[in-house]
mmCIF file of N, CA, C and O in Angstrom:
data_model
loop_
_atom_site.group_PDB
_atom_site.id
_atom_site.type_symbol
_atom_site.label_atom_id
_atom_site.label_comp_id
_atom_site.label_asym_id
_atom_site.label_seq_id
_atom_site.Cartn_x
_atom_site.Cartn_y
_atom_site.Cartn_z
ATOM 1 N N MET A 18 -36.937 -50.648 104.945
ATOM 2 C CA MET A 18 -36.456 -49.284 104.995
ATOM 3 C C MET A 18 -34.957 -49.274 104.706
ATOM 4 O O MET A 18 -34.185 -49.962 105.341
ATOM 5 N N VAL A 19 -34.569 -48.484 103.750
ATOM 6 C CA VAL A 19 -33.163 -48.374 103.380
ATOM 7 C C VAL A 19 -32.589 -47.135 104.061
ATOM 8 O O VAL A 19 -33.186 -46.061 104.025
ATOM 9 N N TYR A 20 -31.443 -47.298 104.682
ATOM 10 C CA TYR A 20 -30.785 -46.171 105.333
ATOM 11 C C TYR A 20 -29.284 -46.328 105.213
ATOM 12 O O TYR A 20 -28.780 -47.396 104.868
ATOM 13 N N ARG A 21 -28.581 -45.263 105.498
ATOM 14 C CA ARG A 21 -27.130 -45.263 105.399
ATOM 15 C C ARG A 21 -26.528 -45.616 106.743
ATOM 16 O O ARG A 21 -26.908 -45.054 107.763
ATOM 17 N N LYS A 22 -25.553 -46.511 106.751
ATOM 18 C CA LYS A 22 -24.939 -46.937 108.008
ATOM 19 C C LYS A 22 -23.829 -46.001 108.468
ATOM 20 O O LYS A 22 -23.509 -45.950 109.650
ATOM 21 N N LEU A 23 -23.198 -45.295 107.550
ATOM 22 C CA LEU A 23 -22.166 -44.299 107.850
ATOM 23 C C LEU A 23 -20.989 -44.860 108.631
ATOM 24 O O LEU A 23 -20.317 -44.129 109.360
ATOM 25 N N GLY A 24 -20.728 -46.145 108.516
ATOM 26 C CA GLY A 24 -19.587 -46.744 109.178
ATOM 27 C C GLY A 24 -19.682 -46.775 110.689
ATOM 28 O O GLY A 24 -18.666 -46.802 111.379
ATOM 29 N N ARG A 25 -20.884 -46.757 111.225
ATOM 30 C CA ARG A 25 -21.082 -46.740 112.667
ATOM 31 C C ARG A 25 -21.999 -47.883 113.071
ATOM 32 O O ARG A 25 -22.806 -48.344 112.277
ATOM 33 N N ASN A 26 -21.893 -48.289 114.346
ATOM 34 C CA ASN A 26 -22.859 -49.278 114.820
ATOM 35 C C ASN A 26 -24.179 -48.561 115.136
ATOM 36 O O ASN A 26 -24.247 -47.335 115.124
ATOM 37 N N SER A 27 -25.205 -49.310 115.398
ATOM 38 C CA SER A 27 -26.542 -48.724 115.486
ATOM 39 C C SER A 27 -26.692 -47.717 116.619
ATOM 40 O O SER A 27 -27.348 -46.685 116.451
ATOM 41 N N GLY A 28 -26.071 -47.971 117.754
ATOM 42 C CA GLY A 28 -26.183 -47.039 118.880
ATOM 43 C C GLY A 28 -25.512 -45.707 118.592
ATOM 44 O O GLY A 28 -26.071 -44.640 118.880
ATOM 45 N N ASN A 29 -24.320 -45.759 118.010
ATOM 46 C CA ASN A 29 -23.616 -44.520 117.668
ATOM 47 C C ASN A 29 -24.347 -43.747 116.581
ATOM 48 O O ASN A 29 -24.404 -42.517 116.619
ATOM 49 N N ARG A 30 -24.900 -44.467 115.602
ATOM 50 C CA ARG A 30 -25.638 -43.817 114.518
ATOM 51 C C ARG A 30 -26.892 -43.146 115.050
ATOM 52 O O ARG A 30 -27.225 -42.008 114.683
ATOM 53 N N LYS A 31 -27.593 -43.811 115.956
ATOM 54 C CA LYS A 31 -28.802 -43.249 116.541
ATOM 55 C C LYS A 31 -28.481 -41.991 117.345
ATOM 56 O O LYS A 31 -29.166 -40.971 117.237
ATOM 57 N N ALA A 32 -27.403 -42.024 118.120
ATOM 58 C CA ALA A 32 -26.990 -40.857 118.912
ATOM 59 C C ALA A 32 -26.558 -39.715 118.002
ATOM 60 O O ALA A 32 -26.867 -38.546 118.270
ATOM 61 N N LEU A 33 -25.862 -40.033 116.917
ATOM 62 C CA LEU A 33 -25.423 -39.018 115.972
ATOM 63 C C LEU A 33 -26.618 -38.273 115.387
ATOM 64 O O LEU A 33 -26.645 -37.035 115.375
ATOM 65 N N PHE A 34 -27.614 -39.010 114.927
ATOM 66 C CA PHE A 34 -28.760 -38.356 114.303
ATOM 67 C C PHE A 34 -29.654 -37.654 115.317
ATOM 68 O O PHE A 34 -30.271 -36.644 114.984
ATOM 69 N N ARG A 35 -29.722 -38.137 116.541
ATOM 70 C CA ARG A 35 -30.450 -37.392 117.575
ATOM 71 C C ARG A 35 -29.810 -36.032 117.783
ATOM 72 O O ARG A 35 -30.483 -35.014 117.864
ATOM 73 N N SER A 36 -28.493 -36.019 117.860
ATOM 74 C CA SER A 36 -27.752 -34.786 118.063
ATOM 75 C C SER A 36 -27.910 -33.834 116.874
ATOM 76 O O SER A 36 -28.168 -32.638 117.051
ATOM 77 N N ILE A 37 -27.749 -34.370 115.668
ATOM 78 C CA ILE A 37 -27.862 -33.537 114.471
ATOM 79 C C ILE A 37 -29.279 -32.986 114.320
ATOM 80 O O ILE A 37 -29.469 -31.803 114.018
ATOM 81 N N LEU A 38 -30.300 -33.820 114.540
ATOM 82 C CA LEU A 38 -31.684 -33.362 114.413
ATOM 83 C C LEU A 38 -32.021 -32.306 115.456
ATOM 84 O O LEU A 38 -32.707 -31.323 115.164
ATOM 85 N N THR A 39 -31.532 -32.480 116.680
ATOM 86 C CA THR A 39 -31.771 -31.489 117.719
ATOM 87 C C THR A 39 -31.157 -30.155 117.330
ATOM 88 O O THR A 39 -31.809 -29.104 117.433
ATOM 89 N N SER A 40 -29.925 -30.170 116.858
ATOM 90 C CA SER A 40 -29.267 -28.938 116.422
ATOM 91 C C SER A 40 -29.976 -28.332 115.220
ATOM 92 O O SER A 40 -30.113 -27.107 115.122
ATOM 93 N N PHE A 41 -30.423 -29.177 114.309
ATOM 94 C CA PHE A 41 -31.096 -28.696 113.107
ATOM 95 C C PHE A 41 -32.374 -27.940 113.450
ATOM 96 O O PHE A 41 -32.613 -26.846 112.952
ATOM 97 N N PHE A 42 -33.196 -28.505 114.321
ATOM 98 C CA PHE A 42 -34.433 -27.817 114.692
ATOM 99 C C PHE A 42 -34.172 -26.635 115.612
ATOM 100 O O PHE A 42 -34.937 -25.675 115.628
ATOM 101 N N LYS A 43 -33.105 -26.659 116.357
ATOM 102 C CA LYS A 43 -32.764 -25.553 117.252
ATOM 103 C C LYS A 43 -32.318 -24.323 116.472
ATOM 104 O O LYS A 43 -32.745 -23.207 116.757
ATOM 105 N N TYR A 44 -31.457 -24.526 115.465
ATOM 106 C CA TYR A 44 -30.875 -23.404 114.734
ATOM 107 C C TYR A 44 -31.486 -23.163 113.359
ATOM 108 O O TYR A 44 -31.259 -22.110 112.762
ATOM 109 N N GLY A 45 -32.213 -24.114 112.810
ATOM 110 C CA GLY A 45 -32.849 -23.933 111.517
ATOM 111 C C GLY A 45 -31.981 -24.287 110.332
ATOM 112 O O GLY A 45 -32.481 -24.507 109.234
ATOM 113 N N ARG A 46 -30.667 -24.327 110.520
ATOM 114 C CA ARG A 46 -29.747 -24.733 109.467
ATOM 115 C C ARG A 46 -28.448 -25.199 110.091
ATOM 116 O O ARG A 46 -28.032 -24.683 111.127
ATOM 117 N N ILE A 47 -27.831 -26.196 109.457
ATOM 118 C CA ILE A 47 -26.547 -26.707 109.934
ATOM 119 C C ILE A 47 -25.673 -27.041 108.734
ATOM 120 O O ILE A 47 -26.173 -27.220 107.618
ATOM 121 N N GLU A 48 -24.385 -27.137 108.976
ATOM 122 C CA GLU A 48 -23.444 -27.556 107.939
ATOM 123 C C GLU A 48 -22.918 -28.931 108.315
ATOM 124 O O GLU A 48 -22.452 -29.149 109.431
ATOM 125 N N THR A 49 -23.000 -29.855 107.378
ATOM 126 C CA THR A 49 -22.589 -31.228 107.604
ATOM 127 C C THR A 49 -22.203 -31.843 106.270
ATOM 128 O O THR A 49 -22.206 -31.159 105.249
ATOM 129 N N THR A 50 -21.858 -33.119 106.261
ATOM 130 C CA THR A 50 -21.548 -33.770 104.991
ATOM 131 C C THR A 50 -22.831 -34.005 104.197
ATOM 132 O O THR A 50 -23.929 -34.033 104.763
ATOM 133 N N ILE A 51 -22.678 -34.186 102.903
ATOM 134 C CA ILE A 51 -23.852 -34.355 102.039
ATOM 135 C C ILE A 51 -24.641 -35.599 102.415
ATOM 136 O O ILE A 51 -25.875 -35.573 102.469
ATOM 137 N N ILE A 52 -23.950 -36.681 102.709
ATOM 138 C CA ILE A 52 -24.638 -37.933 103.041
ATOM 139 C C ILE A 52 -25.457 -37.765 104.318
ATOM 140 O O ILE A 52 -26.620 -38.180 104.387
ATOM 141 N N LYS A 53 -24.875 -37.140 105.336
ATOM 142 C CA LYS A 53 -25.611 -36.907 106.579
ATOM 143 C C LYS A 53 -26.761 -35.938 106.348
ATOM 144 O O LYS A 53 -27.844 -36.096 106.924
ATOM 145 N N ALA A 54 -26.562 -34.933 105.498
ATOM 146 C CA ALA A 54 -27.621 -33.960 105.214
ATOM 147 C C ALA A 54 -28.825 -34.632 104.563
ATOM 148 O O ALA A 54 -29.976 -34.335 104.904
ATOM 149 N N LYS A 55 -28.572 -35.557 103.636
ATOM 150 C CA LYS A 55 -29.682 -36.268 102.983
ATOM 151 C C LYS A 55 -30.447 -37.121 103.984
ATOM 152 O O LYS A 55 -31.674 -37.204 103.942
ATOM 153 N N GLU A 56 -29.734 -37.746 104.892
ATOM 154 C CA GLU A 56 -30.385 -38.577 105.901
ATOM 155 C C GLU A 56 -31.165 -37.705 106.889
ATOM 156 O O GLU A 56 -32.269 -38.056 107.301
ATOM 157 N N VAL A 57 -30.593 -36.560 107.261
ATOM 158 C CA VAL A 57 -31.274 -35.630 108.170
ATOM 159 C C VAL A 57 -32.538 -35.080 107.518
ATOM 160 O O VAL A 57 -33.564 -34.917 108.178
ATOM 161 N N ALA A 58 -32.500 -34.811 106.211
ATOM 162 C CA ALA A 58 -33.684 -34.319 105.508
ATOM 163 C C ALA A 58 -34.819 -35.326 105.595
ATOM 164 O O ALA A 58 -35.980 -34.960 105.847
ATOM 165 N N SER A 59 -34.500 -36.593 105.432
ATOM 166 C CA SER A 59 -35.507 -37.638 105.514
ATOM 167 C C SER A 59 -36.088 -37.746 106.924
ATOM 168 O O SER A 59 -37.306 -37.800 107.111
ATOM 169 N N LYS A 60 -35.208 -37.780 107.915
ATOM 170 C CA LYS A 60 -35.654 -37.928 109.297
ATOM 171 C C LYS A 60 -36.403 -36.690 109.793
ATOM 172 O O LYS A 60 -37.371 -36.798 110.545
ATOM 173 N N SER A 61 -35.974 -35.500 109.366
ATOM 174 C CA SER A 61 -36.663 -34.285 109.800
ATOM 175 C C SER A 61 -38.053 -34.193 109.174
ATOM 176 O O SER A 61 -39.002 -33.731 109.822
ATOM 177 N N ALA A 62 -38.191 -34.648 107.920
ATOM 178 C CA ALA A 62 -39.514 -34.661 107.289
ATOM 179 C C ALA A 62 -40.454 -35.585 108.051
ATOM 180 O O ALA A 62 -41.637 -35.269 108.243
ATOM 181 N N HIS A 63 -39.927 -36.711 108.514
ATOM 182 C CA HIS A 63 -40.736 -37.637 109.305
ATOM 183 C C HIS A 63 -41.186 -36.972 110.612
ATOM 184 O O HIS A 63 -42.351 -37.080 111.006
ATOM 185 N N LEU A 64 -40.278 -36.277 111.283
ATOM 186 C CA LEU A 64 -40.626 -35.628 112.557
ATOM 187 C C LEU A 64 -41.625 -34.489 112.354
ATOM 188 O O LEU A 64 -42.532 -34.311 113.165
ATOM 189 N N ILE A 65 -41.460 -33.714 111.292
ATOM 190 C CA ILE A 65 -42.405 -32.622 111.032
ATOM 191 C C ILE A 65 -43.784 -33.178 110.729
ATOM 192 O O ILE A 65 -44.798 -32.674 111.224
ATOM 193 N N THR A 66 -43.844 -34.228 109.928
ATOM 194 C CA THR A 66 -45.125 -34.860 109.613
ATOM 195 C C THR A 66 -45.775 -35.421 110.876
ATOM 196 O O THR A 66 -46.984 -35.299 111.068
ATOM 197 N N LEU A 67 -44.971 -36.010 111.736
ATOM 198 C CA LEU A 67 -45.475 -36.530 113.007
ATOM 199 C C LEU A 67 -45.984 -35.393 113.885
ATOM 200 O O LEU A 67 -47.049 -35.494 114.506
ATOM 201 N N ALA A 68 -45.256 -34.298 113.911
ATOM 202 C CA ALA A 68 -45.639 -33.158 114.752
ATOM 203 C C ALA A 68 -46.894 -32.459 114.232
ATOM 204 O O ALA A 68 -47.586 -31.773 114.990
ATOM 205 N N LYS A 69 -47.224 -32.625 112.960
ATOM 206 C CA LYS A 69 -48.439 -32.032 112.402
ATOM 207 C C LYS A 69 -49.698 -32.604 113.052
ATOM 208 O O LYS A 69 -50.742 -31.956 113.039
ATOM 209 N N GLN A 70 -49.616 -33.806 113.614
ATOM 210 C CA GLN A 70 -50.777 -34.397 114.285
ATOM 211 C C GLN A 70 -51.150 -33.582 115.517
ATOM 212 O O GLN A 70 -52.305 -33.534 115.910
ATOM 213 N N ASN A 71 -50.159 -32.982 116.151
ATOM 214 C CA ASN A 71 -50.353 -32.054 117.266
ATOM 215 C C ASN A 71 -51.178 -32.651 118.401
ATOM 216 O O ASN A 71 -52.101 -32.024 118.913
ATOM 217 N N ASP A 72 -50.838 -33.870 118.795
ATOM 218 C CA ASP A 72 -51.471 -34.458 119.967
ATOM 219 C C ASP A 72 -50.385 -34.926 120.938
ATOM 220 O O ASP A 72 -49.195 -34.852 120.645
ATOM 221 N N LEU A 73 -50.809 -35.376 122.082
ATOM 222 C CA LEU A 73 -49.868 -35.739 123.139
ATOM 223 C C LEU A 73 -48.988 -36.923 122.738
ATOM 224 O O LEU A 73 -47.787 -36.935 123.025
ATOM 225 N N HIS A 74 -49.566 -37.894 122.073
ATOM 226 C CA HIS A 74 -48.791 -39.063 121.664
ATOM 227 C C HIS A 74 -47.685 -38.674 120.678
ATOM 228 O O HIS A 74 -46.546 -39.134 120.791
ATOM 229 N N ALA A 75 -48.008 -37.810 119.723
ATOM 230 C CA ALA A 75 -47.003 -37.349 118.760
ATOM 231 C C ALA A 75 -45.902 -36.566 119.476
ATOM 232 O O ALA A 75 -44.719 -36.718 119.168
ATOM 233 N N ARG A 76 -46.282 -35.766 120.462
ATOM 234 C CA ARG A 76 -45.295 -34.993 121.226
ATOM 235 C C ARG A 76 -44.347 -35.930 121.979
ATOM 236 O O ARG A 76 -43.142 -35.707 122.016
ATOM 237 N N HIS A 77 -44.873 -36.990 122.553
ATOM 238 C CA HIS A 77 -44.034 -37.960 123.261
ATOM 239 C C HIS A 77 -43.105 -38.691 122.298
ATOM 240 O O HIS A 77 -41.941 -38.954 122.630
ATOM 241 N N GLN A 78 -43.594 -39.023 121.114
ATOM 242 C CA GLN A 78 -42.757 -39.698 120.129
ATOM 243 C C GLN A 78 -41.615 -38.800 119.659
ATOM 244 O O GLN A 78 -40.480 -39.242 119.529
ATOM 245 N N VAL A 79 -41.906 -37.532 119.420
ATOM 246 C CA VAL A 79 -40.872 -36.595 118.998
ATOM 247 C C VAL A 79 -39.877 -36.367 120.131
ATOM 248 O O VAL A 79 -38.664 -36.338 119.913
ATOM 249 N N LEU A 80 -40.371 -36.228 121.348
ATOM 250 C CA LEU A 80 -39.493 -36.011 122.499
ATOM 251 C C LEU A 80 -38.584 -37.212 122.737
ATOM 252 O O LEU A 80 -37.439 -37.057 123.169
ATOM 253 N N ALA A 81 -39.053 -38.414 122.418
ATOM 254 C CA ALA A 81 -38.220 -39.608 122.564
ATOM 255 C C ALA A 81 -37.046 -39.593 121.593
ATOM 256 O O ALA A 81 -35.998 -40.156 121.872
ATOM 257 N N ILE A 82 -37.213 -38.913 120.468
ATOM 258 C CA ILE A 82 -36.133 -38.834 119.490
ATOM 259 C C ILE A 82 -35.225 -37.641 119.764
ATOM 260 O O ILE A 82 -34.005 -37.762 119.761
ATOM 261 N N LEU A 83 -35.790 -36.468 120.031
ATOM 262 C CA LEU A 83 -34.987 -35.256 120.183
ATOM 263 C C LEU A 83 -34.345 -35.102 121.557
ATOM 264 O O LEU A 83 -33.296 -34.491 121.684
ATOM 265 N N ASN A 84 -34.970 -35.601 122.608
ATOM 266 C CA ASN A 84 -34.425 -35.523 123.971
ATOM 267 C C ASN A 84 -34.183 -34.095 124.451
ATOM 268 O O ASN A 84 -33.285 -33.860 125.247
ATOM 269 N N ASP A 85 -34.916 -33.133 123.949
ATOM 270 C CA ASP A 85 -34.785 -31.749 124.392
ATOM 271 C C ASP A 85 -36.171 -31.114 124.376
ATOM 272 O O ASP A 85 -36.761 -30.927 123.313
ATOM 273 N N LYS A 86 -36.680 -30.787 125.552
ATOM 274 C CA LYS A 86 -38.037 -30.265 125.653
ATOM 275 C C LYS A 86 -38.197 -28.924 124.948
ATOM 276 O O LYS A 86 -39.220 -28.658 124.332
ATOM 277 N N GLU A 87 -37.179 -28.070 125.030
ATOM 278 C CA GLU A 87 -37.276 -26.747 124.407
ATOM 279 C C GLU A 87 -37.329 -26.855 122.888
ATOM 280 O O GLU A 87 -38.092 -26.142 122.230
ATOM 281 N N VAL A 88 -36.531 -27.735 122.312
ATOM 282 C CA VAL A 88 -36.521 -27.913 120.864
ATOM 283 C C VAL A 88 -37.829 -28.558 120.408
ATOM 284 O O VAL A 88 -38.386 -28.181 119.371
ATOM 285 N N THR A 89 -38.348 -29.501 121.191
ATOM 286 C CA THR A 89 -39.627 -30.118 120.861
ATOM 287 C C THR A 89 -40.744 -29.083 120.896
ATOM 288 O O THR A 89 -41.590 -29.040 120.000
ATOM 289 N N LYS A 90 -40.713 -28.220 121.892
ATOM 290 C CA LYS A 90 -41.708 -27.145 121.985
ATOM 291 C C LYS A 90 -41.602 -26.211 120.788
ATOM 292 O O LYS A 90 -42.608 -25.815 120.205
ATOM 293 N N LYS A 91 -40.377 -25.873 120.399
ATOM 294 C CA LYS A 91 -40.162 -25.012 119.235
ATOM 295 C C LYS A 91 -40.697 -25.678 117.973
ATOM 296 O O LYS A 91 -41.319 -25.025 117.138
ATOM 297 N N LEU A 92 -40.458 -26.984 117.830
ATOM 298 C CA LEU A 92 -40.942 -27.709 116.661
ATOM 299 C C LEU A 92 -42.462 -27.641 116.570
ATOM 300 O O LEU A 92 -43.015 -27.338 115.512
ATOM 301 N N PHE A 93 -43.147 -27.884 117.666
ATOM 302 C CA PHE A 93 -44.612 -27.912 117.655
ATOM 303 C C PHE A 93 -45.228 -26.520 117.550
ATOM 304 O O PHE A 93 -46.264 -26.358 116.916
ATOM 305 N N GLU A 94 -44.628 -25.516 118.174
ATOM 306 C CA GLU A 94 -45.261 -24.198 118.243
ATOM 307 C C GLU A 94 -44.790 -23.215 117.177
ATOM 308 O O GLU A 94 -45.547 -22.314 116.813
ATOM 309 N N GLU A 95 -43.558 -23.343 116.681
ATOM 310 C CA GLU A 95 -43.042 -22.375 115.720
ATOM 311 C C GLU A 95 -42.836 -22.960 114.323
ATOM 312 O O GLU A 95 -43.176 -22.332 113.332
ATOM 313 N N ILE A 96 -42.270 -24.154 114.248
ATOM 314 C CA ILE A 96 -41.883 -24.702 112.945
ATOM 315 C C ILE A 96 -43.067 -25.327 112.211
ATOM 316 O O ILE A 96 -43.310 -25.023 111.042
ATOM 317 N N VAL A 97 -43.828 -26.180 112.882
ATOM 318 C CA VAL A 97 -44.917 -26.909 112.225
ATOM 319 C C VAL A 97 -46.028 -25.992 111.697
ATOM 320 O O VAL A 97 -46.527 -26.237 110.591
ATOM 321 N N PRO A 98 -46.421 -24.925 112.389
ATOM 322 C CA PRO A 98 -47.468 -24.067 111.810
ATOM 323 C C PRO A 98 -47.108 -23.459 110.454
ATOM 324 O O PRO A 98 -47.991 -23.158 109.660
ATOM 325 N N LYS A 99 -45.827 -23.316 110.155
ATOM 326 C CA LYS A 99 -45.413 -22.793 108.852
ATOM 327 C C LYS A 99 -45.707 -23.777 107.721
ATOM 328 O O LYS A 99 -45.833 -23.386 106.569
ATOM 329 N N TYR A 100 -45.790 -25.063 108.057
ATOM 330 C CA TYR A 100 -45.918 -26.108 107.036
ATOM 331 C C TYR A 100 -47.290 -26.778 107.028
ATOM 332 O O TYR A 100 -47.416 -27.886 106.519
ATOM 333 N N GLU A 101 -48.304 -26.143 107.557
ATOM 334 C CA GLU A 101 -49.631 -26.764 107.637
ATOM 335 C C GLU A 101 -50.181 -27.167 106.273
ATOM 336 O O GLU A 101 -50.739 -28.233 106.122
ATOM 337 N N GLY A 102 -50.038 -26.342 105.264
ATOM 338 C CA GLY A 102 -50.587 -26.654 103.953
ATOM 339 C C GLY A 102 -49.616 -27.381 103.047
ATOM 340 O O GLY A 102 -49.928 -27.635 101.883
ATOM 341 N N ARG A 103 -48.472 -27.723 103.549
ATOM 342 C CA ARG A 103 -47.409 -28.319 102.733
ATOM 343 C C ARG A 103 -47.330 -29.818 102.991
ATOM 344 O O ARG A 103 -47.291 -30.250 104.127
ATOM 345 N N GLN A 104 -47.251 -30.601 101.921
ATOM 346 C CA GLN A 104 -47.225 -32.058 102.056
ATOM 347 C C GLN A 104 -45.827 -32.622 102.219
ATOM 348 O O GLN A 104 -45.645 -33.732 102.684
ATOM 349 N N GLY A 105 -44.822 -31.883 101.817
ATOM 350 C CA GLY A 105 -43.450 -32.358 101.915
ATOM 351 C C GLY A 105 -42.497 -31.287 101.443
ATOM 352 O O GLY A 105 -42.902 -30.155 101.173
ATOM 353 N N GLY A 106 -41.232 -31.620 101.337
ATOM 354 C CA GLY A 106 -40.252 -30.650 100.871
ATOM 355 C C GLY A 106 -39.989 -29.579 101.908
ATOM 356 O O GLY A 106 -40.047 -28.388 101.605
ATOM 357 N N PHE A 107 -39.690 -29.987 103.130
ATOM 358 C CA PHE A 107 -39.505 -29.041 104.217
ATOM 359 C C PHE A 107 -38.074 -28.529 104.321
ATOM 360 O O PHE A 107 -37.813 -27.569 105.031
ATOM 361 N N THR A 108 -37.139 -29.173 103.626
ATOM 362 C CA THR A 108 -35.737 -28.810 103.754
ATOM 363 C C THR A 108 -35.123 -28.499 102.393
ATOM 364 O O THR A 108 -35.637 -28.909 101.350
ATOM 365 N N ARG A 109 -34.011 -27.785 102.443
ATOM 366 C CA ARG A 109 -33.248 -27.461 101.240
ATOM 367 C C ARG A 109 -31.792 -27.773 101.536
ATOM 368 O O ARG A 109 -31.293 -27.435 102.608
ATOM 369 N N ILE A 110 -31.107 -28.406 100.586
ATOM 370 C CA ILE A 110 -29.700 -28.769 100.760
ATOM 371 C C ILE A 110 -28.865 -28.025 99.722
ATOM 372 O O ILE A 110 -29.154 -28.094 98.526
ATOM 373 N N TYR A 111 -27.856 -27.291 100.211
ATOM 374 C CA TYR A 111 -26.901 -26.610 99.343
ATOM 375 C C TYR A 111 -25.544 -27.287 99.471
ATOM 376 O O TYR A 111 -25.072 -27.517 100.575
ATOM 377 N N ARG A 112 -24.910 -27.551 98.360
ATOM 378 C CA ARG A 112 -23.541 -28.068 98.399
ATOM 379 C C ARG A 112 -22.604 -26.880 98.531
ATOM 380 O O ARG A 112 -22.760 -25.881 97.838
ATOM 381 N N VAL A 113 -21.610 -27.013 99.422
ATOM 382 C CA VAL A 113 -20.707 -25.884 99.664
ATOM 383 C C VAL A 113 -19.252 -26.217 99.390
ATOM 384 O O VAL A 113 -18.375 -25.414 99.674
ATOM 385 N N GLY A 114 -18.946 -27.367 98.826
ATOM 386 C CA GLY A 114 -17.568 -27.701 98.491
ATOM 387 C C GLY A 114 -17.005 -28.763 99.405
ATOM 388 O O GLY A 114 -17.718 -29.485 100.080
ATOM 389 N N SER A 115 -15.697 -28.839 99.435
ATOM 390 C CA SER A 115 -15.009 -29.889 100.186
ATOM 391 C C SER A 115 -14.488 -29.367 101.516
ATOM 392 O O SER A 115 -14.076 -28.218 101.622
ATOM 393 N N ARG A 116 -14.449 -30.259 102.493
ATOM 394 C CA ARG A 116 -13.862 -29.940 103.793
ATOM 395 C C ARG A 116 -12.350 -30.002 103.651
ATOM 396 O O ARG A 116 -11.816 -30.876 102.968
ATOM 397 N N ARG A 117 -11.662 -29.115 104.308
ATOM 398 C CA ARG A 117 -10.227 -29.010 104.127
ATOM 399 C C ARG A 117 -9.466 -30.231 104.640
ATOM 400 O O ARG A 117 -8.534 -30.697 104.016
ATOM 401 N N GLY A 118 -9.846 -30.763 105.768
ATOM 402 C CA GLY A 118 -9.088 -31.840 106.389
ATOM 403 C C GLY A 118 -9.103 -33.154 105.641
ATOM 404 O O GLY A 118 -8.068 -33.764 105.404
ATOM 405 N N ASP A 119 -10.291 -33.595 105.211
ATOM 406 C CA ASP A 119 -10.383 -34.909 104.570
ATOM 407 C C ASP A 119 -11.083 -34.874 103.219
ATOM 408 O O ASP A 119 -11.378 -35.918 102.649
ATOM 409 N N ALA A 120 -11.345 -33.689 102.705
ATOM 410 C CA ALA A 120 -11.961 -33.504 101.387
ATOM 411 C C ALA A 120 -13.353 -34.112 101.288
ATOM 412 O O ALA A 120 -13.798 -34.479 100.207
ATOM 413 N N ALA A 121 -14.060 -34.218 102.419
ATOM 414 C CA ALA A 121 -15.444 -34.702 102.375
ATOM 415 C C ALA A 121 -16.327 -33.622 101.787
ATOM 416 O O ALA A 121 -16.160 -32.427 102.062
ATOM 417 N N GLU A 122 -17.296 -34.026 100.952
ATOM 418 C CA GLU A 122 -18.224 -33.068 100.358
ATOM 419 C C GLU A 122 -19.150 -32.537 101.456
ATOM 420 O O GLU A 122 -19.816 -33.299 102.140
ATOM 421 N N MET A 123 -19.197 -31.211 101.582
ATOM 422 C CA MET A 123 -19.987 -30.577 102.633
ATOM 423 C C MET A 123 -21.258 -29.973 102.059
ATOM 424 O O MET A 123 -21.331 -29.657 100.856
ATOM 425 N N ALA A 124 -22.246 -29.802 102.908
ATOM 426 C CA ALA A 124 -23.520 -29.222 102.497
ATOM 427 C C ALA A 124 -24.122 -28.445 103.654
ATOM 428 O O ALA A 124 -23.813 -28.716 104.825
ATOM 429 N N ILE A 125 -24.956 -27.487 103.321
ATOM 430 C CA ILE A 125 -25.751 -26.772 104.321
ATOM 431 C C ILE A 125 -27.183 -27.226 104.122
ATOM 432 O O ILE A 125 -27.712 -27.173 103.007
ATOM 433 N N ILE A 126 -27.815 -27.672 105.190
ATOM 434 C CA ILE A 126 -29.223 -28.061 105.129
ATOM 435 C C ILE A 126 -29.999 -27.061 105.967
ATOM 436 O O ILE A 126 -29.569 -26.677 107.053
ATOM 437 N N GLU A 127 -31.126 -26.587 105.426
ATOM 438 C CA GLU A 127 -31.920 -25.595 106.138
ATOM 439 C C GLU A 127 -33.404 -25.857 105.940
ATOM 440 O O GLU A 127 -33.815 -26.520 104.993
ATOM 441 N N LEU A 128 -34.180 -25.336 106.861
ATOM 442 C CA LEU A 128 -35.637 -25.393 106.742
ATOM 443 C C LEU A 128 -36.096 -24.350 105.750
ATOM 444 O O LEU A 128 -35.574 -23.239 105.723
ATOM 445 N N ILE A 129 -37.068 -24.699 104.928
ATOM 446 C CA ILE A 129 -37.592 -23.746 103.934
ATOM 447 C C ILE A 129 -38.561 -22.804 104.607
ATOM 448 O O ILE A 129 -39.353 -23.165 105.414
#
């Protein structure tokens, strides 16, 4: 499996993506750097596909990643039913330009 390290050690990277994924499913769209948005798109597709199984084991696996019961409930009850007939392509990434402070390329990622 190829993934981006983002200049962080594994624990910090795991915490970063848990936080970003939780916010992403909570609000439906977030603004972040392009590299993080691409990684979030991959990880969110995995979680949505896992949640499509709609059983207790899948719920526990998703909860182990998101660490928020309300967001996990929202994922299973509101988000996943929209994608029942869809095999992939759950997210859309828009480029929005550069960040003022460090000129990092920014993007908005949202659920379709």
